[in-house]
Coordinates of C-alpha atoms in Angstrom, one line a residue:
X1156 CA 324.8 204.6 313.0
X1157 CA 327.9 206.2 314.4
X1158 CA 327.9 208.0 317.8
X1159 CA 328.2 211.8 316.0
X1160 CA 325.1 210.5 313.6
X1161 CA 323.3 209.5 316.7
X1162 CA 324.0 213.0 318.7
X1163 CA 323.0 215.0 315.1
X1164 CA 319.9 213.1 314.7
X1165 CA 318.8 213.6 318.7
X1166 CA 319.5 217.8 318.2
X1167 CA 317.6 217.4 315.5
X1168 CA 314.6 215.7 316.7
X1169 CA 315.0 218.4 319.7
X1170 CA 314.7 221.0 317.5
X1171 CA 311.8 219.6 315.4
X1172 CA 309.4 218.8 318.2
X1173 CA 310.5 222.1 320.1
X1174 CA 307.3 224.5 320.7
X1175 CA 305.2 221.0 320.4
X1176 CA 306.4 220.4 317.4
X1177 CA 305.7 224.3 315.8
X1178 CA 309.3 224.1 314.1
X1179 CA 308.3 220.6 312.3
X1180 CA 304.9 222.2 311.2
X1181 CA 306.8 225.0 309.6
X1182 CA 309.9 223.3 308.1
X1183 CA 307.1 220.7 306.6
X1184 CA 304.9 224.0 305.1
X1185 CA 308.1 225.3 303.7
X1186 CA 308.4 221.9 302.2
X1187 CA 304.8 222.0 301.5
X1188 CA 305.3 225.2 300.0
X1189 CA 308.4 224.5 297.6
X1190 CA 306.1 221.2 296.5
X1191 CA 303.9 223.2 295.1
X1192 CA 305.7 226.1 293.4
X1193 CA 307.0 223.0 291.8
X1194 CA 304.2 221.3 290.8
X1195 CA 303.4 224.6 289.4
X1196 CA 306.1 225.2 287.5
X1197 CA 306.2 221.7 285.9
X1198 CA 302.3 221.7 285.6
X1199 CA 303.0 224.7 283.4
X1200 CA 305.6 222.9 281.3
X1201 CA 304.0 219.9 281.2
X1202 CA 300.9 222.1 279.5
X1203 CA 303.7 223.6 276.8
X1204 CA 305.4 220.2 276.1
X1205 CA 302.4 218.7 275.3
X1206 CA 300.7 221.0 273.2
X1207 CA 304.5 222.5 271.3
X1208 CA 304.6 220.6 267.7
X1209 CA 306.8 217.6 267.3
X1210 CA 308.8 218.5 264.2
X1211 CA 311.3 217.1 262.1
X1212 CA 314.5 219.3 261.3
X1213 CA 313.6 219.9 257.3
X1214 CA 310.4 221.3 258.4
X1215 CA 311.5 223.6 260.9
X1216 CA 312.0 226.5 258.4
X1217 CA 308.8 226.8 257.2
X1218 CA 307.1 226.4 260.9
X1219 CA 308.9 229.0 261.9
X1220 CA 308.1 231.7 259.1
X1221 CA 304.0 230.8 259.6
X1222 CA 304.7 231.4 263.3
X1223 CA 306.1 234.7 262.5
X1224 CA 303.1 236.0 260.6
X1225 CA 300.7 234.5 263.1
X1226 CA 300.3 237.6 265.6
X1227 CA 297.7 235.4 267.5
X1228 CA 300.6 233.2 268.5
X1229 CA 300.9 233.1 272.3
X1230 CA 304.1 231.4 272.1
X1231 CA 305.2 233.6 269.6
X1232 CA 308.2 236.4 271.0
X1233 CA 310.1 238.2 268.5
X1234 CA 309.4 235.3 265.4
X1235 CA 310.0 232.6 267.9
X1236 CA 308.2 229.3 268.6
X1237 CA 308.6 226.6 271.0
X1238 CA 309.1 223.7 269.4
X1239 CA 310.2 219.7 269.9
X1240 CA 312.8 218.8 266.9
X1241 CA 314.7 215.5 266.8
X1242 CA 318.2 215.1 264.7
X1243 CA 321.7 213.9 264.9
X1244 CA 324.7 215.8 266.5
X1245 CA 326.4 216.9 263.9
X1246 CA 329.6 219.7 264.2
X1247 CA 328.5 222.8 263.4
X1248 CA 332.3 223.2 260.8
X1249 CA 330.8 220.9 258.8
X1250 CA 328.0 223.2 257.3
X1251 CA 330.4 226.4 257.1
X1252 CA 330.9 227.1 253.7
X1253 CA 334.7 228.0 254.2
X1254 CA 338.1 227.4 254.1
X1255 CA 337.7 226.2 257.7
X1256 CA 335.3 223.6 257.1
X1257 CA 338.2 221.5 255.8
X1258 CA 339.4 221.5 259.2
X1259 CA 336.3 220.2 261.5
X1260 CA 336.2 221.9 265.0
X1261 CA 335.5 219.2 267.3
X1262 CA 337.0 218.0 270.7
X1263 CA 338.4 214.8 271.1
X1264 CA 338.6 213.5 274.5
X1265 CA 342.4 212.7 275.7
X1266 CA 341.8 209.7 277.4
X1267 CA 339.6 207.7 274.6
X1268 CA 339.9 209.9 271.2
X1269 CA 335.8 210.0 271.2
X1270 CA 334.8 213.0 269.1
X1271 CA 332.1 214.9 270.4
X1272 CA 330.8 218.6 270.6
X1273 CA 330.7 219.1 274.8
X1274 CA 333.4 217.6 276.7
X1275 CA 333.0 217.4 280.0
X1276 CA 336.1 216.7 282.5
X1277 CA 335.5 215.9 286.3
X1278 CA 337.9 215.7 289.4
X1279 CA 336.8 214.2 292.7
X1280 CA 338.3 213.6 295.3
X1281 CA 336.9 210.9 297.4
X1282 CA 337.5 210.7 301.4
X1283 CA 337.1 208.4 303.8
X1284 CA 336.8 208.8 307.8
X1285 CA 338.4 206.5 310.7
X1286 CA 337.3 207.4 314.1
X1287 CA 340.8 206.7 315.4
X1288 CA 342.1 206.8 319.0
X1289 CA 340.9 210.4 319.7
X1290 CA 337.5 210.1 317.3
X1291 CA 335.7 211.9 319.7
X1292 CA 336.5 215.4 318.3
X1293 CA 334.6 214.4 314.8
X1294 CA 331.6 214.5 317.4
X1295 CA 332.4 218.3 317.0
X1296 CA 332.8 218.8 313.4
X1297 CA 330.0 216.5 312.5
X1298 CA 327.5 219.1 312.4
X1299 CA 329.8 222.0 310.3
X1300 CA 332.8 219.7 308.6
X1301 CA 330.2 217.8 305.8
X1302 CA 329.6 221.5 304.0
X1303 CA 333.6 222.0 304.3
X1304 CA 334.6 219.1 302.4
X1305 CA 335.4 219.9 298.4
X1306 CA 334.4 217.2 296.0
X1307 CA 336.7 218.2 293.3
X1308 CA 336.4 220.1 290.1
X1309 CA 335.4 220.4 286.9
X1310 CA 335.5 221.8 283.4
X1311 CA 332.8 222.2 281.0
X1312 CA 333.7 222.7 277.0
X1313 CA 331.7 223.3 274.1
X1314 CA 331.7 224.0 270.3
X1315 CA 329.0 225.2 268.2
X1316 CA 326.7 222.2 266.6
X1317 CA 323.8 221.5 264.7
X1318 CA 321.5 219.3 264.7
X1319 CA 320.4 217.7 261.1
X1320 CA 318.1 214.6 259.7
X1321 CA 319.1 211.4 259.4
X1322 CA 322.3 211.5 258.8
X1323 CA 321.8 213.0 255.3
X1324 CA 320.7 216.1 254.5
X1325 CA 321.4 218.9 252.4
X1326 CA 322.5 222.0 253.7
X1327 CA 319.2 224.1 254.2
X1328 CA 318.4 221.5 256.7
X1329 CA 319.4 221.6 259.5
X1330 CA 319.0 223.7 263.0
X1331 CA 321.8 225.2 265.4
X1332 CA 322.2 224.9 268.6
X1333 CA 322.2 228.1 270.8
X1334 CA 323.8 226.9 274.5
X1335 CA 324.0 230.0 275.7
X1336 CA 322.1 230.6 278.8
X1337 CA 321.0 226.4 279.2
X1338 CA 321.2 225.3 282.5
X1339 CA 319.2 222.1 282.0
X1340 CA 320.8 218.7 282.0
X1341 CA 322.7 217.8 279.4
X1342 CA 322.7 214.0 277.2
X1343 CA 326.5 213.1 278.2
X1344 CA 327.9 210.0 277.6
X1345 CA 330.9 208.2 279.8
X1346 CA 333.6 207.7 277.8
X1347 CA 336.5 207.7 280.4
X1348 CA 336.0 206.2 283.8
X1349 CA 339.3 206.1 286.5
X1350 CA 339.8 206.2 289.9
X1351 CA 343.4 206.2 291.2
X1352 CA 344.4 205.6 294.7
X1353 CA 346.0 207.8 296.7
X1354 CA 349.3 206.7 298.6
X1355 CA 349.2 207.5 302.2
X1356 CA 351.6 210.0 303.7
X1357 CA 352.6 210.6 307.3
X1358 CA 350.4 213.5 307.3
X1359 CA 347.3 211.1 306.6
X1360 CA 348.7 208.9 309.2
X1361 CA 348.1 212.2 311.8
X1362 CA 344.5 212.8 310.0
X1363 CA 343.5 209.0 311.0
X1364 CA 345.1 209.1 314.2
X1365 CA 342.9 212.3 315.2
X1366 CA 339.4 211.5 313.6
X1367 CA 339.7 213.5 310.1
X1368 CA 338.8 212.6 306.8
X1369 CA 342.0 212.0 304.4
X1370 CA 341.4 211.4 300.7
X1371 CA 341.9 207.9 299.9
X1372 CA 341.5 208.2 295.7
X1373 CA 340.6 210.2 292.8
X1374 CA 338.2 210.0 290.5
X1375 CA 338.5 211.1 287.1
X1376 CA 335.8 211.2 284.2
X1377 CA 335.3 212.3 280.7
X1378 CA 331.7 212.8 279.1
X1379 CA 330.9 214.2 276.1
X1380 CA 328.1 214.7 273.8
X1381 CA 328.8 212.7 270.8
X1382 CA 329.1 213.6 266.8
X1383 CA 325.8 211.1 265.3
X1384 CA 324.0 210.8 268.6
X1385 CA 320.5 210.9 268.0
X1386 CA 318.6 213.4 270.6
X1387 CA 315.8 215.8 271.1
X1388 CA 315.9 219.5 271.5
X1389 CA 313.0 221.2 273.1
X1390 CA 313.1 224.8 273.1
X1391 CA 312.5 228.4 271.3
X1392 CA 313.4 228.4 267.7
X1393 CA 313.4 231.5 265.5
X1394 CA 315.2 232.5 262.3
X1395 CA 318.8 233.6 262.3
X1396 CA 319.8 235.0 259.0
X1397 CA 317.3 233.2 257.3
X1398 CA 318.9 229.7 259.3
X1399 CA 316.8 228.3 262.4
X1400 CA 318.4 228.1 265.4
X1401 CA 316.8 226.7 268.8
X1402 CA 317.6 227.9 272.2
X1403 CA 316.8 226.9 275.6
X1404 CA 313.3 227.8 277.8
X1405 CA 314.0 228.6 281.4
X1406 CA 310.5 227.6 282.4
X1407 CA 311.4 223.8 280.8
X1408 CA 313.3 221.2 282.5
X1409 CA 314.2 220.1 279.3
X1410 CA 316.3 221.6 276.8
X1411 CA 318.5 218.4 275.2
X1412 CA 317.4 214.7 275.7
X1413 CA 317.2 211.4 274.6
X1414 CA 313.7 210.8 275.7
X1415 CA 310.7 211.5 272.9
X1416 CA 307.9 213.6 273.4
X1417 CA 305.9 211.2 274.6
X1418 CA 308.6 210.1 277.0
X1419 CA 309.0 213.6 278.1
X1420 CA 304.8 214.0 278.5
X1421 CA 305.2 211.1 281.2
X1422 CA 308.1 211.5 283.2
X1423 CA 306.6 215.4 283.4
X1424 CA 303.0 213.9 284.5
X1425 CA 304.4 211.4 287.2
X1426 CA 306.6 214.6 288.5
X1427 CA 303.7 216.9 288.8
X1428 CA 301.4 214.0 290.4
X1429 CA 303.8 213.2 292.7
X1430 CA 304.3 216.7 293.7
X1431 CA 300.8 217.8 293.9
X1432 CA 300.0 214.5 296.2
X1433 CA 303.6 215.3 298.4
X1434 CA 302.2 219.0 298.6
X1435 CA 298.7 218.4 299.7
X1436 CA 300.2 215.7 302.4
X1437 CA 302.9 218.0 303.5
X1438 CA 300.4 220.9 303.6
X1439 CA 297.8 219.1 305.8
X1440 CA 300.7 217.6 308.1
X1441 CA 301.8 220.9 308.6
X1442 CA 298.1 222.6 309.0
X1443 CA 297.5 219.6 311.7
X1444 CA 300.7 219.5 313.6
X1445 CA 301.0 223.3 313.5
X1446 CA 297.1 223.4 314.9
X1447 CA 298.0 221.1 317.9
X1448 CA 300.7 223.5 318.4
X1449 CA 298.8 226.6 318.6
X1450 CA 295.9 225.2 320.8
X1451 CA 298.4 223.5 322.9
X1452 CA 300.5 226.8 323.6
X1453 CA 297.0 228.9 324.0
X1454 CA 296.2 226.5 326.6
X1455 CA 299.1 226.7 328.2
X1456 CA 299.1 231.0 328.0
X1457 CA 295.8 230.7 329.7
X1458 CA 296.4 228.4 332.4
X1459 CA 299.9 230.1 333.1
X1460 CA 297.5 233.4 333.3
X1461 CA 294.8 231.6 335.7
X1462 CA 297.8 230.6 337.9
X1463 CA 299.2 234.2 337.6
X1464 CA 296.1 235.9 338.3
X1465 CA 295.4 233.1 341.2
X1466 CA 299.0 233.9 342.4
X1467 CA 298.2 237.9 342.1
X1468 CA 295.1 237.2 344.4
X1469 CA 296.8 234.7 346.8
X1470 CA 299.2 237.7 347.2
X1471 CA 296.8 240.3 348.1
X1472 CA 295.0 237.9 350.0
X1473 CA 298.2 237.5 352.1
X1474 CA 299.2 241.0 352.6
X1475 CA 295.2 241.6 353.3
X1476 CA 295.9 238.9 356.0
X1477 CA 298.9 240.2 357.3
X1478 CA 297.8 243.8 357.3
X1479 CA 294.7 242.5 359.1
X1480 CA 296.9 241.0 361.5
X1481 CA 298.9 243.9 361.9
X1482 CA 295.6 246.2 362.3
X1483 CA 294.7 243.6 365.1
X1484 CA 297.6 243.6 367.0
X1485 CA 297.5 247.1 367.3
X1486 CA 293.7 247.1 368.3
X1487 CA 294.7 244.1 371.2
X1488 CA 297.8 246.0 372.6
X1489 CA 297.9 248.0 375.4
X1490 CA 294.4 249.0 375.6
X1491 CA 292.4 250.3 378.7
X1492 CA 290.0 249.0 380.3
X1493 CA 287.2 251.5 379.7
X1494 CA 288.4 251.3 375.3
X1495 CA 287.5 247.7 375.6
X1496 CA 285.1 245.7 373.1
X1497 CA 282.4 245.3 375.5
X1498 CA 281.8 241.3 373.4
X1499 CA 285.3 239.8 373.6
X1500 CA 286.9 242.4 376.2
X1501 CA 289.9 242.0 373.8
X1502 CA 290.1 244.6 371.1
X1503 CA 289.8 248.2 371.4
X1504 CA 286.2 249.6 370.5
X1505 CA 286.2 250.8 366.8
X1506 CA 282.6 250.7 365.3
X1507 CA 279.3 252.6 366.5
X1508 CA 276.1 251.7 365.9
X1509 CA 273.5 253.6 363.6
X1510 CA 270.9 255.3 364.5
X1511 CA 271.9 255.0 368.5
X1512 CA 275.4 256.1 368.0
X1513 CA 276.6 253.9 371.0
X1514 CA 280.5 253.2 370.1
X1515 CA 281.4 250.2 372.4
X1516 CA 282.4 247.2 370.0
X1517 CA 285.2 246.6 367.9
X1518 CA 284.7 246.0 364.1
X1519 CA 284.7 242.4 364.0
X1520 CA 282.1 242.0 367.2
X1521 CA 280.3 244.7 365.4
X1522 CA 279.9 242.6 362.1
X1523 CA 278.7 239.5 363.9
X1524 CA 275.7 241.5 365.5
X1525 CA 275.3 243.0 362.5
X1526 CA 274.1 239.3 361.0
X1527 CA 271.9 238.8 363.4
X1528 CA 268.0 238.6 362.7
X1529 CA 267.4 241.4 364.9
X1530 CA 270.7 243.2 365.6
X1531 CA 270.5 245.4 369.1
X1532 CA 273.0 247.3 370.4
X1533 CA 274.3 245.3 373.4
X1534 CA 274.1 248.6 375.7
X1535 CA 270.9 250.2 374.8
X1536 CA 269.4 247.2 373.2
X1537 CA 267.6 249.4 370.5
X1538 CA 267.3 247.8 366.6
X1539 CA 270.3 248.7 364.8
X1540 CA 270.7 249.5 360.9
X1541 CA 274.5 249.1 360.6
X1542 CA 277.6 250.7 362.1
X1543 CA 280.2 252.9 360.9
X1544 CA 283.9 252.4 361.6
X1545 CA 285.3 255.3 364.0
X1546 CA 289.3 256.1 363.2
X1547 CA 291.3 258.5 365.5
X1548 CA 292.9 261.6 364.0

């Protein structure tokens, strides 16, 4: 692991275990979460695939007019039917009854002259990274440069198909293929594979001297969906002037594949296992670690509030003190003879004693005959109930 790895990974494991570990527990129920809106949404799919009717293309036509004049049809919408079809690739020319089916409109790709229906084109570039004398400033764009670096480009064409049965068929059977709106994954096959080195210029002399990436070579590929491949096509098929045609379901992974029904049934079951067990994992890590979080941090409120409230009291206690000692050093100052505390001869006389009224102690001598077992007032020596403090005006 390089240094800038290391330094990623250690802000990363700061950030995870900061708040004892409350930002792990969430980004693990957000992953928790997104686990099992999947799981849902492949449950649900799994639940279609498995109970849409495996078809071949000849019998697509009439499927599809008894699933227009069933109304109890849930996946009924507008004539339509979901519905798992299997056939051959075939151009879509090649059924037009015109002077244009003469001409067959396929692509060819330019690299191999395979004929096919979807060509897809890709550019990459691909980079490579020497730390180089002054490689610590990659340290620095290690943590923004990864989302800055383009891969390449590409371009994506299609022309209308069909699929059809077996290779033979007359010209009733066979289904069309409506691409608009698919995003799913598409059956392409590699049929032009190159990658071409880049010579090196003074300028990628400077970008290996400093740290930076510099391309080293470029990739290019060619895929494309061939005439006669034999695939599947899951998806909603209805009635186009009086033809079927079969477009793609948003709520399905699949829309073209090689794999059968049955395949499909079992790569969605493993997918939906896995995500259910990932989810309910995920979901009690988080529910733990986010637990030992919160008890942690309530702990820690209340003992930082026991030590405020001790600090709050330590504080009055202190200005209680100090304003006791202020109070006292005004009662021991320059006091006369006859104010003296007739106990300790120290403090000036501040309490008098109930019911005899005698006012010839200070406060604190006063307390301490107050405890007594049988408090008399040192002067007249008659039982006393308590004293009062006296304060000049």
């Amino acid at each position: 692991m390089s240094v800038h790895d290391q330094a990623v990974a250690a802000v990363l494991s700061q950030l995870a275990l900061a708040a004892d570990g409350a930002v792990l527990g969430i980004a693990l129920a957000y992953v928790a979460v997104r686990s099992i809106l999947k799981f849902t949404a492949n449950s649900s799919a799994l639940h279609k695939i498995r109970d849409a009717p495996s078809v071949r293309v000849s019998d697509l036509r009439s499927l599809v007019s008894l699933s227009g004049d069933d109304a109890d049809n849930s996946d009924r919408s507008d004539g339509e039917k979901l519905v798992i079809v299997r056939g051959v690739v075939e151009a879509k020319s090649a059924v037009d009854v015109n002077w244009k089916s003469l001409r067959r409109n396929v692509l060819i790709s330019n690299e191999s002259g395979e004929k096919g229906v979807v060509l897809l084109r890709t550019q990459t570039c691909i980079y490579n990274e020497w730390r180089g004398f002054f490689g610590w400033t990659s340290d620095l764009r290690s943590l923004f440069g990864r989302s800055w670096k383009e891969q390449g480009s590409s371009s994506l064409r299609t022309v209308p198909f069909i699929l059809v049965e077996g290779g033979r068929w007359p010209q009733s059977d066979y289904v069309i293929v409506n691409m608009d709106g698919s995003r799913q994954p598409l059956p392409l096959t590699i049929v032009y594979h190159h990658l071409q080195p880049i010579n090196a210029t003074p300028y990628t002399f400077l970008q290996a001297l400093f740290g930076h990436e510099y391309p080293v070579g470029l990739l290019d590929e060619e895929k494309i969906l061939q005439l006669g491949k034999d695939i599947t096509a899951v998806g909603m098929c209805s009635l186009k002037n009086e033809t079927p045609e079969i477009r793609s379901c948003k709520d399905l992974p699949y829309f073209l594949s090689d794999m059968t029904k049955d395949q499909m049934v079992v790569d969605l079951a493993f997918k939906t296992n896995v995500l259910l067990c990932s989810g309910v994992v995920l979901g009690s890590l988080a529910v733990g670690i986010l637990g030992y979080a919160a008890v942690r941090n309530w702990n820690r409120w209340k003992a930082w509030r026991q030590l405020r409230q001790v600090q709050q009291q330590n504080a009055a206690a202190n200005n209680e003190a100090d304003s006791q000692t202020v109070a006292e050093d005004e009662e021991t100052g320059d006091v006369q003879d006859g104010e003296l505390c007739v106990i300790c001869l120290m403090r000036r006389r501040r309490s008098a004693f109930i019911p005899c009224g005698h006012l010839v102690c200070c406060q604190r001598c006063a307390q301490s005959v107050e405890r007594e077992v049988a408090p008399k007032c040192p002067v007249c020596r008659q039982t006393i109930r308590n004293s009062v403090r006296i304060y000049d005006s």
